CSV table of C-alpha atoms in Angstrom, one decimal:
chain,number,residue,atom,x,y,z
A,1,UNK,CA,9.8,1.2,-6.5
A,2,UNK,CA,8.6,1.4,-9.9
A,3,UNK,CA,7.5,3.4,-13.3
A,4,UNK,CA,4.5,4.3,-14.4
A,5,UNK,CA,3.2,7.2,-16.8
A,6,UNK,CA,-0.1,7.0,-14.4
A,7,UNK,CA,2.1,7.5,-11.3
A,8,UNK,CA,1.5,11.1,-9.8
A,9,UNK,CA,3.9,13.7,-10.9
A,10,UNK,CA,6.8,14.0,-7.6
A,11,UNK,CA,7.2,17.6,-6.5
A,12,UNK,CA,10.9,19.0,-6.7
A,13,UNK,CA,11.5,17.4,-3.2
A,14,UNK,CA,10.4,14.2,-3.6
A,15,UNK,CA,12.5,13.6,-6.8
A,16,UNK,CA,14.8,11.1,-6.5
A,17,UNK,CA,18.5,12.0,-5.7
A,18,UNK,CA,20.1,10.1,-8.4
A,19,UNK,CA,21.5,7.1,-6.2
A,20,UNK,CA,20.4,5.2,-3.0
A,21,UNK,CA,22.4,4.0,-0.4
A,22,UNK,CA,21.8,-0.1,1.0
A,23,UNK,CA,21.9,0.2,4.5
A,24,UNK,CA,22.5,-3.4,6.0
A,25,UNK,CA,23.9,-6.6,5.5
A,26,UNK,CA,26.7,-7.9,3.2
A,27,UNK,CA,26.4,-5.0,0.7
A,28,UNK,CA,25.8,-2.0,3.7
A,29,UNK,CA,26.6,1.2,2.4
A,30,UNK,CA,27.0,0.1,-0.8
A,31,UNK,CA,25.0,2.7,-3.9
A,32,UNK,CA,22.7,1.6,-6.4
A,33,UNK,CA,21.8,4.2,-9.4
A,34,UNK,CA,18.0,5.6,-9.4
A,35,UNK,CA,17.6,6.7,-12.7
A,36,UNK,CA,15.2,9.4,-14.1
A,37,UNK,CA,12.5,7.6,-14.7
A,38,UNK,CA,8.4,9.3,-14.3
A,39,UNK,CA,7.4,8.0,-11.3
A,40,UNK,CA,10.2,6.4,-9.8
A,41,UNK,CA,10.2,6.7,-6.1
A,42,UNK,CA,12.7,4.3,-4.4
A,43,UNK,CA,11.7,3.5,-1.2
A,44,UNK,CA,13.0,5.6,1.7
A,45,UNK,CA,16.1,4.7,3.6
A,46,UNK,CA,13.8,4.7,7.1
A,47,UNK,CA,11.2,3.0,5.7
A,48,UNK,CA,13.4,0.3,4.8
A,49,UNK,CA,14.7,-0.1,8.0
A,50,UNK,CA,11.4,-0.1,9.4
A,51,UNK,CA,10.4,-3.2,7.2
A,52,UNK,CA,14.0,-5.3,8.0
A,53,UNK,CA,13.0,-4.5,11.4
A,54,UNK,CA,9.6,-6.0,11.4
A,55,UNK,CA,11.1,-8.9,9.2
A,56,UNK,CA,14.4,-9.6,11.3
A,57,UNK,CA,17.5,-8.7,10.4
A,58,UNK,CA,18.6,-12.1,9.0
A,59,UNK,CA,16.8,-13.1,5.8
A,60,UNK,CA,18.9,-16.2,5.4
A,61,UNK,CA,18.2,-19.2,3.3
A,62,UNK,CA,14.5,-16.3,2.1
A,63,UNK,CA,13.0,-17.1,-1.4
A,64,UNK,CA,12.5,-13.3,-2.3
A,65,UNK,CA,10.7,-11.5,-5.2
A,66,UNK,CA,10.8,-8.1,-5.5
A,67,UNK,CA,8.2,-7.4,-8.1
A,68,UNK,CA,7.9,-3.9,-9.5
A,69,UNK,CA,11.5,-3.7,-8.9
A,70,UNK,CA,12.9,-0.2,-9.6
A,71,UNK,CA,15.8,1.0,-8.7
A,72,UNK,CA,16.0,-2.8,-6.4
A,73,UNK,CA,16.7,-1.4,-3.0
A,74,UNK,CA,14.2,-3.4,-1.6
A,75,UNK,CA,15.3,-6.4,-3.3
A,76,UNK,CA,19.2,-5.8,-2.6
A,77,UNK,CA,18.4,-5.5,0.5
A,78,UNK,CA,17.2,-8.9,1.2
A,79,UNK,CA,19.7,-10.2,-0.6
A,80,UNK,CA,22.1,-8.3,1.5
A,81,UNK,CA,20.5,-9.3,4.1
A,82,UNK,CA,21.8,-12.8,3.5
A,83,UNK,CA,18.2,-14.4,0.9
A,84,UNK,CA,19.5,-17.1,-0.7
A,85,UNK,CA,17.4,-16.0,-4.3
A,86,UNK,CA,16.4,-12.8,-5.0
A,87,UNK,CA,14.0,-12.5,-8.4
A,88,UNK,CA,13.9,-8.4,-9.4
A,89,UNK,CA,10.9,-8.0,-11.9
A,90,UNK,CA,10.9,-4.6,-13.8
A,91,UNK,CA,9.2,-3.8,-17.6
A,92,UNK,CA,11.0,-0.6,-18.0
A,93,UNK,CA,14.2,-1.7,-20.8
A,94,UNK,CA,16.4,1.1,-19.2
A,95,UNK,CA,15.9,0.0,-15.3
A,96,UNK,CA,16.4,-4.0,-16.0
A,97,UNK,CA,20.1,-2.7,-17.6
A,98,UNK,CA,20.9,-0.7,-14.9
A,99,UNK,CA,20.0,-3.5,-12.3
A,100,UNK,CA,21.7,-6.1,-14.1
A,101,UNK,CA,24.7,-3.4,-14.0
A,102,UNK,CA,24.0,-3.6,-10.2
A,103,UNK,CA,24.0,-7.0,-9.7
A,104,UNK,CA,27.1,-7.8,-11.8
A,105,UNK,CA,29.0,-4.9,-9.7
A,106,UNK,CA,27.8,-6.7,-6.2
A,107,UNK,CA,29.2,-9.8,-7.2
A,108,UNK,CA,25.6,-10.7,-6.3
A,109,UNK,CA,24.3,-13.0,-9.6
A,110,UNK,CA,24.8,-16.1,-8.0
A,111,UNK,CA,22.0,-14.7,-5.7
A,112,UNK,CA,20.2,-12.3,-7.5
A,113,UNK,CA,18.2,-12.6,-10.9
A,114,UNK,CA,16.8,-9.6,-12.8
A,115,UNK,CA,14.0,-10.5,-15.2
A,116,UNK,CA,11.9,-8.0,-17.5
A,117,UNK,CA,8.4,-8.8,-17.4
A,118,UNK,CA,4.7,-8.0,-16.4
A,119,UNK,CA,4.7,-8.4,-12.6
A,120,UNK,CA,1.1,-9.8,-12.4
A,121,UNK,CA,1.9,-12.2,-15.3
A,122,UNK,CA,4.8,-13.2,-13.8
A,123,UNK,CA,3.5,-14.1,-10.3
A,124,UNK,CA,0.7,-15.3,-12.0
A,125,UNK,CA,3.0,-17.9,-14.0
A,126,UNK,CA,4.7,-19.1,-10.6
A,127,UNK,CA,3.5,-22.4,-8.4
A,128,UNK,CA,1.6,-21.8,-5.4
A,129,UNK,CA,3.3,-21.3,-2.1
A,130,UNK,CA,6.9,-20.7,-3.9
A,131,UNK,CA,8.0,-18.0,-1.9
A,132,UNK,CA,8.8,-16.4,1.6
A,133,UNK,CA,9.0,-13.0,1.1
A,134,UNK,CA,6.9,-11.0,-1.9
A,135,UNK,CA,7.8,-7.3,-2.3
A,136,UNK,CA,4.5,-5.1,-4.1
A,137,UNK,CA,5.6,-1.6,-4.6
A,138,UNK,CA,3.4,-1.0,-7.7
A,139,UNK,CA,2.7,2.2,-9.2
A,140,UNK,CA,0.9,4.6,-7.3
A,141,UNK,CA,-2.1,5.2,-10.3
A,142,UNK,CA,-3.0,1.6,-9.7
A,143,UNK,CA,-4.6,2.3,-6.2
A,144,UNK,CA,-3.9,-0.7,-3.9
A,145,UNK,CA,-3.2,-2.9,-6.9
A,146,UNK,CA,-5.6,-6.0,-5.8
A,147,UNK,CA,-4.6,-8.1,-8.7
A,148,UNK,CA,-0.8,-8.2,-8.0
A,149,UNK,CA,-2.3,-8.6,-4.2
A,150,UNK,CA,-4.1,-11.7,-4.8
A,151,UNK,CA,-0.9,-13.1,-7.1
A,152,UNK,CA,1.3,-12.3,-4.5
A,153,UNK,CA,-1.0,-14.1,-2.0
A,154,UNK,CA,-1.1,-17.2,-4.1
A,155,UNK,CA,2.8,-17.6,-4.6
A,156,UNK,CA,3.8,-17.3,-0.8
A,157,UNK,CA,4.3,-20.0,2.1
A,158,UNK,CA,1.6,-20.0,4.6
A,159,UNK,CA,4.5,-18.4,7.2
A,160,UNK,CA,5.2,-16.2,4.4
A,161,UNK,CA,5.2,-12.6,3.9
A,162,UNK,CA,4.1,-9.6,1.7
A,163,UNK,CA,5.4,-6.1,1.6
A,164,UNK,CA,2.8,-3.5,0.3
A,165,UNK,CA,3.8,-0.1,-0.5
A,166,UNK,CA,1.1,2.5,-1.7
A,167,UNK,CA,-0.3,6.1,-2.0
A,168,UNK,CA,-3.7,4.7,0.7
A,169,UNK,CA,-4.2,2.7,3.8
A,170,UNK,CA,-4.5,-0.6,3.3
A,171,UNK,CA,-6.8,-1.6,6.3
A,172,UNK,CA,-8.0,-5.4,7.9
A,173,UNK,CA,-11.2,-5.7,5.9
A,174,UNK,CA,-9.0,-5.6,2.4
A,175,UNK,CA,-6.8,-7.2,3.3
A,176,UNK,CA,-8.7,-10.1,4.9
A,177,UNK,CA,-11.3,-9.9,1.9
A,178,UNK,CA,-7.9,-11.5,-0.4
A,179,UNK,CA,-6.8,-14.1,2.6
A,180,UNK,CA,-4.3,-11.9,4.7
A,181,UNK,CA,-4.0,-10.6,8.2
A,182,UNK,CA,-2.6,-7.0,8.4
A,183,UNK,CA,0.6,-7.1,10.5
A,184,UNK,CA,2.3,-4.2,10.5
A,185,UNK,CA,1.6,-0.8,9.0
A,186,UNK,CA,3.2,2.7,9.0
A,187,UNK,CA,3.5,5.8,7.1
A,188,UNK,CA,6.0,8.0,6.1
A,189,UNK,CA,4.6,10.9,4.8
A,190,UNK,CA,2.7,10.0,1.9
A,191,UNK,CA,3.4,6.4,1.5
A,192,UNK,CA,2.1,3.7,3.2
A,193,UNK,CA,3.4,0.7,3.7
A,194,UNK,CA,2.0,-2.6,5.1
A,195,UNK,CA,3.4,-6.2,5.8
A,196,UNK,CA,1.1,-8.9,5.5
A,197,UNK,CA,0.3,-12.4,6.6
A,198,UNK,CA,-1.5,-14.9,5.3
A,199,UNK,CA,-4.2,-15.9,7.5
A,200,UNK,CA,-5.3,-19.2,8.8
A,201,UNK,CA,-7.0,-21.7,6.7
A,202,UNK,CA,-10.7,-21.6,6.8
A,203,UNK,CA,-10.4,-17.8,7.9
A,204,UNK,CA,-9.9,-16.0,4.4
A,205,UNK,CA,-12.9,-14.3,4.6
A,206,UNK,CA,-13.3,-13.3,8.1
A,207,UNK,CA,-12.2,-9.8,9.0
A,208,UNK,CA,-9.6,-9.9,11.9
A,209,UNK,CA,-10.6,-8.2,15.6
């Protein structure tokens, strides 16, 4: 869920509805402001579901980043979910105030940090295998992103997870060609999202069968 004057312009559908809704865990229910920003496109309610499902509904004790944060329904969400740190990385001035504004209404700072910032840099800038859980929702104009891919690959556990949400497929060959298995993968119409695993040592360039 992010901004990006390269993003492709939404049709009067797709626009976002001016809030979202979390819809699990501590905070279920519970709104979060989406405001108009080009290209913001917070991720939908069932794909969301979809991805807490896959991950379990219990995030507890999680290491979380939520890069390309947004409006931070995906980050919320884990920490809803019960994560015990949640880092939301945004660029845009306007969207890291209204998160912040989020966070402080959630009683949820103790748990949940908002930091403006490049989100490549910023993984970049982190120790290897940091993390449990990376969320990549990058703008849509960047493609598959393989940069903030190959960060995000760096910074997790080996049982870790990545979250990849995109305009294309993402299939086993890419994703194997930067070190991860493809685990999961759906669509809702024209997203696509993916969760990913790294694979075994001494595999990173093999495609998986």
């Amino acid at each position: 869920m992010t901004t990006s004057p390269r993003s492709p312009r939404l049709s009067p559908s797709a626009r976002p509805a001016g809030e979202v809704r979390l819809i699990g865990g501590q905070w279920k229910r519970s709104k979060l402001a989406v405001p108009d920003r080009p290209g913001l496109r917070p991720t939908p309610d069932r794909v969301r579901e979809t991805l807490f499902n896959w991950l379990g509904q219990d995030l507890a004790g999680w290491q979380v980043v939520d890069a390309y944060a947004g409006s931070g329904a995906l980050g919320f969400e884990a920490a809803s979910r019960g994560a015990a740190r949640v880092v939301l990385i945004e660029h845009d001035a306007m969207l890291v105030h209204t998160l912040l504004a989020a966070s402080q209404r959630l009683g949820a700072t103790d748990r949940v940090q908002v930091v403006r910032a490049d989100a490549q840099a910023w993984l970049r800038g982190q120790p290897a295998q940091a993390w449990d859980l990376v969320l990549l929702d990058p703008p849509f104009g960047l493609g598959l992103d393989g940069p903030a891919l190959q960060a995000a690959r760096r910074v997790i556990r080996d049982d870790g997870w990545i979250y990849l949400e995109s305009g294309q497929p993402l299939d086993e060959t890419q994703a194997a060609a930067v070190g991860l298995r493809l685990h999961r993968h759906g669509r809702a119409g024209l997203v696509h999202f993916h969760l990913l695993t790294p694979l075994a040592p001494g595999v990173a360039q093999e495609v998986p069968r």
